[in-house]
C-alpha cells in the first residue's frame, strides 16, 4: 500500500516465535513501475504513459478518475487488518488469509507484515502468482489432481517456498503417488480434508477420513501434516440451526485430529495443522478447535497450530459479509464490526422514466452473486459533495448498466450525476478489475494514495 495507507506497526500472534512467511518486497514494490495505459479501465486517458507509482503520488483525487469505477478505502483496510491480527493473537490461533479474495500481492504483503502464517490459495494458477512474488508459505485449500500442477509443485517447492495441499479421496492419493513417482525424491505435504453431506469437497465420513489418513501415512510421496476443511458451504445464515450444523461439523474435524494423534498417523517431524474457517464462522472455528493448538513438548509431543483462512475480512462489504461476519452479527460483542473498504462509483447515463435512472456500471464491473449493489450516496460530479440517497435501490443489473429506482417526488437525479454503491462479496468484485485506486478515506478524504494490481 502507499505511504498514506501503511499500517503503523504489526501484530505478532500470541505464542508465536517463528517469523511469518515472507514475500518478495522488491517484486511488490516494482508494481509501482508499471506503465498505465488503455488496459486499465480504472485509469483515464490523461494518465496513460505515467507509472502507477507516479500517478498515485501526483496529488490526484477521486474527481480525476472516471466511471464506472471500483475504489478501495485505505483507512478501512488498515483497521480491518489490524483488528483481525489482534483478534487472532488474543485467541492464540494463526491466520492464513485466503488470497483468492483479492489476488493482490500488495494486500498479501500487508497481511503477512501483520503476522499472517502464510497465504491460502485455491489452485495452481494462483499458486504460480504467489511463487512469482516470493510468498514463502502457501496452503492450497483444495486437492491437486492436475498432473502438471502436481509435478510443478513437487519440483518448485523449497525451504523458501513451502506448500501444503489437501486430499479428500483414496483416488487422489493414488493419482498423486503415480505422478510423483516420476519426480525423484518428491514429497508433498498434505492435509486430510473432512467434508459433510451437502457440503462441497472433503471426504464425507470420519471412518473414510481415517482410512485416507492411513493411506497417506503409508504412501511414498505424501506426508500427512494436518486435518481440516471448510464449514462455509454447510450454512449461509447465522440462525441457531445453521450454527449448530457448522459447530457439529467442526467437532467432527476435532475428533478426527485426535484419532490421528492416537494412531500416530501424522508425519513424525511435522508441525501439525488443524484448519477451517472462512469469513462467516471463524469465531465458531476458534471456539470449537482452538484448544487443539499446543506447543511442542519436551517428550516429543508435536506442535499443533490452529489456522483459520478468512479472506474477505480485509475488504469486507456492505452485503453478505456485513450481515454474517461474527463481528457484525454480535457474536463477538466486545469487537467492533469490520468496515467495508470497497465501493463502486457509477454515473447516470439515462433517465428514461420518472423514478428510473440508468447507471454506467453493470455485471462487468460489479459483483451481483451475493446481492445487488446498494445505492448509498449521490453527488453532482465524481468527487463532489455526497448526499445520502434515501429510499433508492438497484432493481436489476445488465452487462454494462444498473437500474436505479428512486422516488422522483423526494429525490432529484440528473444525467451526469454520480452514485456511490455499496457492494456485496469482494471475491467477485476484485476479479473484474486489474487495477483498483485506493482512496485515503472513501467518505471524507478522496485523495488517491495507491493503486492495487490484481492477478486473476
Tab-separated table of C-alpha atoms in Angstrom:
chain	number	residue	atom	x	y	z
A	1	UNK	CA	0.000	0.000	0.000
A	2	UNK	CA	1.120	3.587	-0.453
A	3	UNK	CA	2.558	5.761	2.313
A	4	UNK	CA	-0.793	7.117	3.449
A	5	UNK	CA	-2.215	3.586	3.559
A	6	UNK	CA	0.598	1.947	5.519
A	7	UNK	CA	-0.231	0.243	8.779
A	8	UNK	CA	1.780	1.658	11.674
A	9	UNK	CA	3.358	-1.395	13.294
A	10	UNK	CA	2.397	-5.053	13.156
A	11	UNK	CA	0.799	-7.547	15.487
A	12	UNK	CA	2.506	-10.884	16.125
A	13	UNK	CA	0.215	-13.807	17.026
A	14	UNK	CA	0.319	-14.829	20.674
A	15	UNK	CA	2.816	-17.541	21.475
A	16	UNK	CA	4.397	-17.454	18.044
A	17	UNK	CA	8.178	-17.299	17.999
A	18	UNK	CA	8.881	-18.140	14.393
A	19	UNK	CA	8.778	-15.481	11.659
A	20	UNK	CA	5.769	-15.161	9.411
A	21	UNK	CA	6.027	-16.243	5.814
A	22	UNK	CA	7.654	-13.586	3.697
A	23	UNK	CA	7.073	-12.038	0.323
A	24	UNK	CA	9.494	-10.502	-2.166
A	25	UNK	CA	9.174	-6.835	-1.230
A	26	UNK	CA	11.164	-5.719	-4.276
A	27	UNK	CA	8.761	-7.575	-6.590
A	28	UNK	CA	5.765	-5.995	-4.899
A	29	UNK	CA	7.227	-2.506	-4.974
A	30	UNK	CA	8.176	-2.939	-8.642
A	31	UNK	CA	4.450	-2.802	-9.422
A	32	UNK	CA	4.780	0.966	-8.973
A	33	UNK	CA	6.881	0.993	-12.172
A	34	UNK	CA	4.141	-0.459	-14.367
A	35	UNK	CA	3.086	1.917	-17.104
A	36	UNK	CA	-0.552	2.918	-17.174
A	37	UNK	CA	-2.457	2.554	-20.411
A	38	UNK	CA	-5.671	1.533	-22.107
A	39	UNK	CA	-5.588	-1.902	-20.487
A	40	UNK	CA	-6.503	-0.412	-17.089
A	41	UNK	CA	-10.149	0.599	-17.254
A	42	UNK	CA	-9.978	2.473	-13.944
A	43	UNK	CA	-7.477	4.975	-15.343
A	44	UNK	CA	-8.496	7.878	-17.626
A	45	UNK	CA	-6.646	8.507	-20.884
A	46	UNK	CA	-4.959	11.600	-19.429
A	47	UNK	CA	-2.860	9.315	-17.200
A	48	UNK	CA	-1.648	6.978	-19.954
A	49	UNK	CA	2.132	6.757	-20.058
A	50	UNK	CA	2.639	7.509	-16.370
A	51	UNK	CA	3.847	4.837	-13.990
A	52	UNK	CA	1.477	3.593	-11.334
A	53	UNK	CA	3.692	4.980	-8.588
A	54	UNK	CA	3.995	8.393	-10.169
A	55	UNK	CA	0.240	8.608	-10.682
A	56	UNK	CA	-0.534	7.609	-7.076
A	57	UNK	CA	1.821	10.247	-5.691
A	58	UNK	CA	0.915	13.060	-8.089
A	59	UNK	CA	-1.880	14.523	-5.976
A	60	UNK	CA	-4.792	13.090	-7.952
A	61	UNK	CA	-8.120	12.510	-6.269
A	62	UNK	CA	-11.371	10.720	-6.983
A	63	UNK	CA	-12.575	13.541	-9.211
A	64	UNK	CA	-9.635	12.957	-11.586
A	65	UNK	CA	-10.806	9.414	-12.346
A	66	UNK	CA	-13.702	8.197	-14.461
A	67	UNK	CA	-16.768	5.990	-14.148
A	68	UNK	CA	-17.521	3.163	-13.853
A	69	UNK	CA	-15.052	2.717	-11.039
A	70	UNK	CA	-14.193	0.476	-8.108
A	71	UNK	CA	-12.204	2.057	-5.279
A	72	UNK	CA	-10.752	0.848	-2.004
A	73	UNK	CA	-10.663	2.693	1.314
A	74	UNK	CA	-7.199	2.740	2.931
A	75	UNK	CA	-8.498	3.674	6.363
A	76	UNK	CA	-10.940	0.752	6.414
A	77	UNK	CA	-8.400	-1.760	5.098
A	78	UNK	CA	-5.843	-0.754	7.696
A	79	UNK	CA	-8.368	-1.044	10.518
A	80	UNK	CA	-9.605	-4.447	9.339
A	81	UNK	CA	-6.114	-5.919	9.016
A	82	UNK	CA	-5.010	-4.757	12.462
A	83	UNK	CA	-8.274	-5.829	14.083
A	84	UNK	CA	-8.106	-9.365	12.679
A	85	UNK	CA	-4.431	-9.758	13.577
A	86	UNK	CA	-5.099	-8.683	17.151
A	87	UNK	CA	-8.110	-10.955	17.485
A	88	UNK	CA	-6.123	-13.977	16.269
A	89	UNK	CA	-3.307	-13.083	18.651
A	90	UNK	CA	-5.723	-12.887	21.578
A	91	UNK	CA	-7.247	-16.257	20.646
A	92	UNK	CA	-3.887	-17.969	20.131
A	93	UNK	CA	-4.593	-19.046	16.545
A	94	UNK	CA	-2.867	-18.344	13.244
A	95	UNK	CA	-4.290	-16.710	10.131
A	96	UNK	CA	-3.589	-17.825	6.565
A	97	UNK	CA	-5.915	-15.418	4.727
A	98	UNK	CA	-7.429	-16.679	1.520
A	99	UNK	CA	-5.532	-14.721	-1.115
A	100	UNK	CA	-8.014	-15.561	-3.859
A	101	UNK	CA	-10.288	-12.866	-2.440
A	102	UNK	CA	-8.044	-10.110	-3.781
A	103	UNK	CA	-5.276	-11.830	-5.795
A	104	UNK	CA	-3.340	-8.686	-4.920
A	105	UNK	CA	0.267	-9.225	-3.715
A	106	UNK	CA	0.334	-5.697	-2.284
A	107	UNK	CA	-2.503	-6.657	0.052
A	108	UNK	CA	-0.952	-10.057	0.804
A	109	UNK	CA	2.165	-8.201	1.913
A	110	UNK	CA	0.117	-6.117	4.318
A	111	UNK	CA	-1.423	-9.246	5.834
A	112	UNK	CA	1.929	-11.019	6.100
A	113	UNK	CA	3.535	-7.949	7.652
A	114	UNK	CA	0.852	-8.145	10.326
A	115	UNK	CA	1.631	-11.698	11.371
A	116	UNK	CA	-0.163	-13.950	8.882
A	117	UNK	CA	1.151	-17.539	8.879
A	118	UNK	CA	1.046	-17.592	5.094
A	119	UNK	CA	-1.397	-17.166	2.223
A	120	UNK	CA	-4.183	-19.596	1.299
A	121	UNK	CA	-4.961	-20.133	-2.371
A	122	UNK	CA	-7.306	-22.315	-4.388
A	123	UNK	CA	-5.468	-23.632	-7.424
A	124	UNK	CA	-2.200	-23.957	-9.320
A	125	UNK	CA	-2.519	-20.753	-11.350
A	126	UNK	CA	-2.947	-18.728	-8.154
A	127	UNK	CA	-0.007	-20.623	-6.660
A	128	UNK	CA	2.192	-19.514	-9.555
A	129	UNK	CA	1.323	-15.889	-8.774
A	130	UNK	CA	2.355	-16.415	-5.158
A	131	UNK	CA	5.602	-18.063	-6.245
A	132	UNK	CA	6.383	-15.229	-8.659
A	133	UNK	CA	6.020	-12.709	-5.842
A	134	UNK	CA	8.117	-14.714	-3.419
A	135	UNK	CA	5.407	-15.742	-0.945
A	136	UNK	CA	7.208	-18.119	1.396
A	137	UNK	CA	4.374	-20.275	2.734
A	138	UNK	CA	1.170	-21.271	0.935
A	139	UNK	CA	-1.778	-23.508	1.709
A	140	UNK	CA	-3.770	-24.837	-1.235
A	141	UNK	CA	-7.271	-25.354	0.181
A	142	UNK	CA	-8.011	-27.921	-2.474
A	143	UNK	CA	-6.830	-31.241	-3.854
A	144	UNK	CA	-4.185	-31.149	-6.579
A	145	UNK	CA	-5.338	-33.558	-9.287
A	146	UNK	CA	-3.853	-31.983	-12.437
A	147	UNK	CA	-0.627	-33.934	-13.145
A	148	UNK	CA	1.138	-30.809	-14.397
A	149	UNK	CA	0.257	-28.930	-11.216
A	150	UNK	CA	1.369	-31.822	-9.005
A	151	UNK	CA	4.708	-32.120	-10.785
A	152	UNK	CA	5.259	-28.342	-10.773
A	153	UNK	CA	4.679	-28.068	-7.032
A	154	UNK	CA	6.975	-31.016	-6.355
A	155	UNK	CA	9.756	-29.526	-8.481
A	156	UNK	CA	9.339	-25.929	-7.301
A	157	UNK	CA	8.868	-26.191	-3.542
A	158	UNK	CA	11.897	-25.449	-1.404
A	159	UNK	CA	12.736	-24.227	2.108
A	160	UNK	CA	11.842	-20.721	0.898
A	161	UNK	CA	8.623	-21.843	-0.830
A	162	UNK	CA	6.670	-24.370	1.208
A	163	UNK	CA	3.286	-25.661	0.048
A	164	UNK	CA	0.689	-27.743	1.827
A	165	UNK	CA	-2.372	-29.002	-0.065
A	166	UNK	CA	-5.387	-31.154	0.715
A	167	UNK	CA	-6.542	-34.667	-0.168
A	168	UNK	CA	-10.085	-35.988	0.159
A	169	UNK	CA	-10.075	-39.407	-1.514
A	170	UNK	CA	-8.020	-42.560	-1.980
A	171	UNK	CA	-8.112	-41.846	-5.716
A	172	UNK	CA	-6.377	-38.524	-5.127
A	173	UNK	CA	-3.661	-40.248	-3.112
A	174	UNK	CA	-3.162	-42.823	-5.872
A	175	UNK	CA	-3.084	-40.157	-8.592
A	176	UNK	CA	-0.532	-38.062	-6.721
A	177	UNK	CA	1.617	-41.107	-5.953
A	178	UNK	CA	1.642	-42.108	-9.622
A	179	UNK	CA	2.515	-38.608	-10.789
A	180	UNK	CA	5.200	-38.061	-8.158
A	181	UNK	CA	6.888	-41.393	-8.875
A	182	UNK	CA	8.365	-39.700	-11.958
A	183	UNK	CA	9.872	-36.870	-9.841
A	184	UNK	CA	12.948	-38.165	-7.980
A	185	UNK	CA	12.714	-37.599	-4.242
A	186	UNK	CA	9.392	-35.743	-4.471
A	187	UNK	CA	7.324	-35.462	-1.287
A	188	UNK	CA	4.217	-33.309	-0.843
A	189	UNK	CA	2.802	-32.169	2.493
A	190	UNK	CA	-0.943	-32.826	2.632
A	191	UNK	CA	-3.916	-32.322	4.920
A	192	UNK	CA	-6.809	-34.765	5.077
A	193	UNK	CA	-9.954	-32.800	4.245
A	194	UNK	CA	-13.070	-33.893	6.077
A	195	UNK	CA	-16.355	-32.891	4.489
A	196	UNK	CA	-20.013	-33.411	5.218
A	197	UNK	CA	-23.080	-34.448	3.293
A	198	UNK	CA	-24.443	-31.457	1.392
A	199	UNK	CA	-21.114	-29.625	1.555
A	200	UNK	CA	-18.509	-29.042	-1.098
A	201	UNK	CA	-15.308	-31.089	-1.212
A	202	UNK	CA	-13.997	-33.288	1.606
A	203	UNK	CA	-14.303	-36.995	2.287
A	204	UNK	CA	-17.741	-37.489	3.767
A	205	UNK	CA	-17.405	-39.850	6.722
A	206	UNK	CA	-14.980	-39.860	9.618
A	207	UNK	CA	-14.303	-43.557	9.076
A	208	UNK	CA	-13.348	-42.873	5.454
A	209	UNK	CA	-11.174	-39.957	6.574
A	210	UNK	CA	-9.300	-42.240	8.978
A	211	UNK	CA	-8.744	-44.761	6.191
A	212	UNK	CA	-7.493	-41.937	3.957
A	213	UNK	CA	-5.063	-40.776	6.635
A	214	UNK	CA	-3.697	-44.297	6.930
A	215	UNK	CA	-3.168	-44.405	3.171
A	216	UNK	CA	-1.251	-41.112	3.233
A	217	UNK	CA	0.820	-42.348	6.160
A	218	UNK	CA	1.749	-45.467	4.181
A	219	UNK	CA	2.494	-43.625	0.940
A	220	UNK	CA	5.930	-42.962	-0.504
A	221	UNK	CA	5.490	-39.421	-1.774
A	222	UNK	CA	2.967	-37.851	0.623
A	223	UNK	CA	3.480	-36.578	4.160
A	224	UNK	CA	0.479	-36.132	6.463
A	225	UNK	CA	0.707	-32.807	8.309
A	226	UNK	CA	-2.847	-31.972	9.306
A	227	UNK	CA	-6.623	-32.144	9.094
A	228	UNK	CA	-9.111	-29.547	8.027
A	229	UNK	CA	-11.994	-28.486	5.882
A	230	UNK	CA	-14.429	-25.718	5.064
A	231	UNK	CA	-17.555	-25.076	7.082
A	232	UNK	CA	-18.833	-22.184	4.961
A	233	UNK	CA	-20.542	-24.382	2.377
A	234	UNK	CA	-22.719	-26.012	5.055
A	235	UNK	CA	-24.677	-22.885	6.009
A	236	UNK	CA	-25.484	-19.459	4.634
A	237	UNK	CA	-27.119	-17.842	7.642
A	238	UNK	CA	-26.354	-17.357	11.329
A	239	UNK	CA	-29.523	-18.773	12.895
A	240	UNK	CA	-29.396	-21.497	15.534
A	241	UNK	CA	-29.838	-24.374	13.075
A	242	UNK	CA	-27.098	-23.094	10.768
A	243	UNK	CA	-24.643	-22.529	13.613
A	244	UNK	CA	-25.486	-25.955	15.024
A	245	UNK	CA	-24.633	-27.553	11.688
A	246	UNK	CA	-21.350	-25.655	11.492
A	247	UNK	CA	-20.317	-26.491	15.050
A	248	UNK	CA	-21.272	-30.143	14.661
A	249	UNK	CA	-19.065	-30.403	11.608
A	250	UNK	CA	-16.170	-28.682	13.376
A	251	UNK	CA	-16.476	-31.146	16.249
A	252	UNK	CA	-16.012	-33.972	13.748
A	253	UNK	CA	-12.820	-32.290	12.474
A	254	UNK	CA	-11.559	-32.102	16.048
A	255	UNK	CA	-12.405	-35.751	16.719
A	256	UNK	CA	-10.572	-36.805	13.557
A	257	UNK	CA	-7.480	-34.866	14.603
A	258	UNK	CA	-7.489	-36.601	17.976
A	259	UNK	CA	-7.820	-40.012	16.317
A	260	UNK	CA	-4.844	-39.309	14.074
A	261	UNK	CA	-2.793	-38.300	17.104
A	262	UNK	CA	-3.763	-41.507	18.887
A	263	UNK	CA	-2.732	-43.660	15.923
A	264	UNK	CA	0.481	-41.671	15.288
A	265	UNK	CA	-0.533	-41.124	11.673
A	266	UNK	CA	0.977	-37.651	11.314
A	267	UNK	CA	4.482	-37.380	9.900
A	268	UNK	CA	6.804	-37.693	12.913
A	269	UNK	CA	8.675	-34.452	12.257
A	270	UNK	CA	5.663	-32.378	11.219
A	271	UNK	CA	4.275	-29.221	12.778
A	272	UNK	CA	0.641	-30.283	12.699
A	273	UNK	CA	-2.084	-28.067	11.221
A	274	UNK	CA	-5.756	-28.062	12.190
A	275	UNK	CA	-7.537	-25.697	9.822
A	276	UNK	CA	-11.005	-24.399	8.988
A	277	UNK	CA	-12.620	-21.004	8.892
A	278	UNK	CA	-13.894	-18.808	6.118
A	279	UNK	CA	-15.087	-15.266	6.761
A	280	UNK	CA	-18.527	-16.136	8.139
A	281	UNK	CA	-17.971	-18.518	11.059
A	282	UNK	CA	-14.359	-18.112	12.122
A	283	UNK	CA	-15.438	-17.422	15.706
A	284	UNK	CA	-17.093	-20.838	15.907
A	285	UNK	CA	-13.986	-22.410	14.393
A	286	UNK	CA	-11.825	-20.935	17.134
A	287	UNK	CA	-14.352	-21.815	19.827
A	288	UNK	CA	-14.504	-25.490	18.779
A	289	UNK	CA	-10.970	-26.094	17.502
A	290	UNK	CA	-8.935	-23.519	19.425
A	291	UNK	CA	-7.832	-25.841	22.205
A	292	UNK	CA	-6.259	-28.193	19.658
A	293	UNK	CA	-3.342	-25.741	19.480
A	294	UNK	CA	-0.332	-26.734	21.554
A	295	UNK	CA	3.431	-26.184	21.583
A	296	UNK	CA	5.911	-28.981	21.027
A	297	UNK	CA	6.656	-30.792	24.302
A	298	UNK	CA	9.928	-31.938	25.814
A	299	UNK	CA	8.911	-35.584	25.498
A	300	UNK	CA	8.489	-35.289	21.737
A	301	UNK	CA	4.877	-34.235	21.533
A	302	UNK	CA	4.181	-32.392	18.264
A	303	UNK	CA	3.493	-28.725	17.810
A	304	UNK	CA	-0.099	-28.163	16.683
A	305	UNK	CA	-1.279	-24.904	15.133
A	306	UNK	CA	-4.905	-23.972	14.559
A	307	UNK	CA	-5.103	-21.919	11.379
A	308	UNK	CA	-8.139	-20.019	10.132
A	309	UNK	CA	-8.302	-18.946	6.498
A	310	UNK	CA	-10.659	-15.936	6.434
A	311	UNK	CA	-10.028	-13.829	3.337
A	312	UNK	CA	-12.913	-11.414	2.830
A	313	UNK	CA	-12.334	-9.604	6.127
A	314	UNK	CA	-9.616	-7.330	4.684
A	315	UNK	CA	-12.152	-5.702	2.355
A	316	UNK	CA	-15.440	-6.763	3.963
A	317	UNK	CA	-18.605	-5.480	2.240
A	318	UNK	CA	-21.987	-3.804	2.502
A	319	UNK	CA	-23.933	-7.008	1.901
A	320	UNK	CA	-23.444	-10.674	2.702
A	321	UNK	CA	-20.428	-10.379	4.999
A	322	UNK	CA	-21.822	-7.306	6.734
A	323	UNK	CA	-24.710	-9.480	7.858
A	324	UNK	CA	-22.948	-12.744	8.653
A	325	UNK	CA	-19.484	-11.784	9.921
A	326	UNK	CA	-19.127	-12.695	13.618
A	327	UNK	CA	-18.183	-9.117	14.480
A	328	UNK	CA	-21.175	-7.717	12.630
A	329	UNK	CA	-23.841	-10.088	13.955
A	330	UNK	CA	-22.789	-9.621	17.571
A	331	UNK	CA	-21.144	-12.998	18.148
A	332	UNK	CA	-18.091	-11.123	19.450
A	333	UNK	CA	-19.767	-8.387	21.458
A	334	UNK	CA	-16.537	-6.677	22.511
A	335	UNK	CA	-15.267	-6.356	18.948
A	336	UNK	CA	-16.437	-3.660	16.565
A	337	UNK	CA	-17.602	-4.741	13.087
A	338	UNK	CA	-15.215	-4.722	10.164
A	339	UNK	CA	-15.624	-1.728	7.842
A	340	UNK	CA	-16.484	-2.052	4.181
A	341	UNK	CA	-13.424	-0.997	2.191
A	342	UNK	CA	-14.801	-1.264	-1.345
A	343	UNK	CA	-17.231	0.956	-3.199
A	344	UNK	CA	-18.347	1.448	-6.766
A	345	UNK	CA	-18.967	4.784	-8.428
A	346	UNK	CA	-21.378	4.898	-11.354
A	347	UNK	CA	-22.677	7.771	-13.458
A	348	UNK	CA	-26.217	8.384	-14.658
A	349	UNK	CA	-26.259	7.973	-18.450
A	350	UNK	CA	-30.010	7.939	-18.974
A	351	UNK	CA	-33.197	8.940	-17.132
A	352	UNK	CA	-35.860	7.490	-19.428
A	353	UNK	CA	-38.764	7.406	-16.936
A	354	UNK	CA	-39.725	9.191	-13.707
A	355	UNK	CA	-38.087	7.351	-10.821
A	356	UNK	CA	-35.641	5.449	-13.042
A	357	UNK	CA	-32.012	6.247	-13.816
A	358	UNK	CA	-29.644	4.037	-15.768
A	359	UNK	CA	-26.093	3.877	-14.437
A	360	UNK	CA	-22.938	3.123	-16.418
A	361	UNK	CA	-21.825	0.143	-14.287
A	362	UNK	CA	-23.024	-3.412	-14.714
A	363	UNK	CA	-22.081	-7.059	-14.243
A	364	UNK	CA	-18.735	-6.473	-15.963
A	365	UNK	CA	-17.889	-4.014	-13.160
A	366	UNK	CA	-19.867	-5.045	-10.072
A	367	UNK	CA	-20.462	-8.244	-8.076
A	368	UNK	CA	-24.083	-9.418	-8.051
A	369	UNK	CA	-23.838	-13.070	-6.960
A	370	UNK	CA	-24.459	-12.310	-3.258
A	371	UNK	CA	-26.917	-9.466	-3.690
A	372	UNK	CA	-27.435	-6.402	-5.847
A	373	UNK	CA	-25.451	-3.194	-5.256
A	374	UNK	CA	-26.758	-0.808	-2.610
A	375	UNK	CA	-27.130	2.909	-3.530
A	376	UNK	CA	-25.591	4.952	-0.724
A	377	UNK	CA	-24.781	8.488	-1.848
A	378	UNK	CA	-25.486	10.843	-4.736
A	379	UNK	CA	-23.141	13.551	-5.995
A	380	UNK	CA	-23.468	16.005	-8.875
A	381	UNK	CA	-19.965	15.040	-10.035
A	382	UNK	CA	-17.356	12.379	-9.294
A	383	UNK	CA	-15.562	13.544	-6.173
A	384	UNK	CA	-18.271	16.065	-5.396
A	385	UNK	CA	-20.216	16.526	-2.161
A	386	UNK	CA	-22.065	13.354	-1.202
A	387	UNK	CA	-25.734	13.435	-0.258
A	388	UNK	CA	-27.332	10.381	1.319
A	389	UNK	CA	-29.669	8.505	-1.002
A	390	UNK	CA	-32.831	7.582	0.903
A	391	UNK	CA	-35.280	5.018	-0.425
A	392	UNK	CA	-33.318	4.244	-3.579
A	393	UNK	CA	-32.474	0.747	-4.804
A	394	UNK	CA	-30.934	-1.140	-7.685
A	395	UNK	CA	-33.664	-3.300	-9.213
A	396	UNK	CA	-31.566	-5.133	-11.808
A	397	UNK	CA	-28.151	-5.184	-13.448
A	398	UNK	CA	-27.248	-5.808	-17.093
A	399	UNK	CA	-23.776	-6.393	-18.522
A	400	UNK	CA	-22.929	-2.668	-18.605
A	401	UNK	CA	-25.829	-0.948	-16.816
A	402	UNK	CA	-27.647	-0.832	-13.488
A	403	UNK	CA	-31.270	0.234	-12.939
A	404	UNK	CA	-31.530	2.802	-10.148
A	405	UNK	CA	-35.059	3.182	-8.747
A	406	UNK	CA	-35.972	6.194	-6.600
A	407	UNK	CA	-38.907	8.384	-5.580
A	408	UNK	CA	-38.944	11.335	-8.021
A	409	UNK	CA	-41.062	13.375	-5.608
A	410	UNK	CA	-38.326	13.395	-2.957
A	411	UNK	CA	-35.144	12.751	-4.913
A	412	UNK	CA	-33.720	14.549	-7.930
A	413	UNK	CA	-31.388	12.518	-10.153
A	414	UNK	CA	-29.916	14.137	-13.265
A	415	UNK	CA	-27.900	12.985	-16.254
A	416	UNK	CA	-24.224	13.035	-15.266
A	417	UNK	CA	-24.841	12.601	-11.528
A	418	UNK	CA	-22.696	10.022	-9.749
A	419	UNK	CA	-23.930	7.346	-7.341
A	420	UNK	CA	-21.737	5.626	-4.781
A	421	UNK	CA	-22.732	1.986	-4.437
A	422	UNK	CA	-22.144	-0.416	-1.577
A	423	UNK	CA	-21.252	-3.905	-2.791
A	424	UNK	CA	-21.601	-7.487	-1.615
A	425	UNK	CA	-18.868	-10.137	-1.897
A	426	UNK	CA	-15.324	-8.875	-2.526
A	427	UNK	CA	-14.240	-12.128	-4.197
A	428	UNK	CA	-16.367	-11.327	-7.237
A	429	UNK	CA	-15.613	-7.601	-7.202
A	430	UNK	CA	-11.826	-7.756	-7.435
A	431	UNK	CA	-11.771	-10.189	-10.362
A	432	UNK	CA	-13.374	-7.552	-12.587
A	433	UNK	CA	-10.556	-5.035	-12.117
A	434	UNK	CA	-6.858	-5.338	-12.948
A	435	UNK	CA	-6.128	-2.028	-11.209
A	436	UNK	CA	-8.021	-0.506	-8.273
A	437	UNK	CA	-7.418	3.017	-6.940
A	438	UNK	CA	-7.135	3.352	-3.163
A	439	UNK	CA	-8.649	6.441	-1.529
A	440	UNK	CA	-7.391	7.748	1.781
A	441	UNK	CA	-10.951	7.683	3.136
A	442	UNK	CA	-13.920	6.914	0.873
A	443	UNK	CA	-16.231	9.200	2.847
A	444	UNK	CA	-14.091	12.167	3.844
A	445	UNK	CA	-10.742	12.187	2.015
A	446	UNK	CA	-10.805	11.334	-1.677
A	447	UNK	CA	-7.080	11.573	-2.347
A	448	UNK	CA	-5.721	8.615	-4.319
A	449	UNK	CA	-2.929	7.131	-2.173
A	450	UNK	CA	-2.189	3.909	-4.046
A	451	UNK	CA	-3.103	1.663	-6.981
A	452	UNK	CA	-3.704	-2.025	-6.288
A	453	UNK	CA	-2.805	-4.528	-9.020
A	454	UNK	CA	-4.716	-7.826	-9.228
A	455	UNK	CA	-3.668	-11.085	-10.901
A	456	UNK	CA	-6.695	-13.221	-11.750
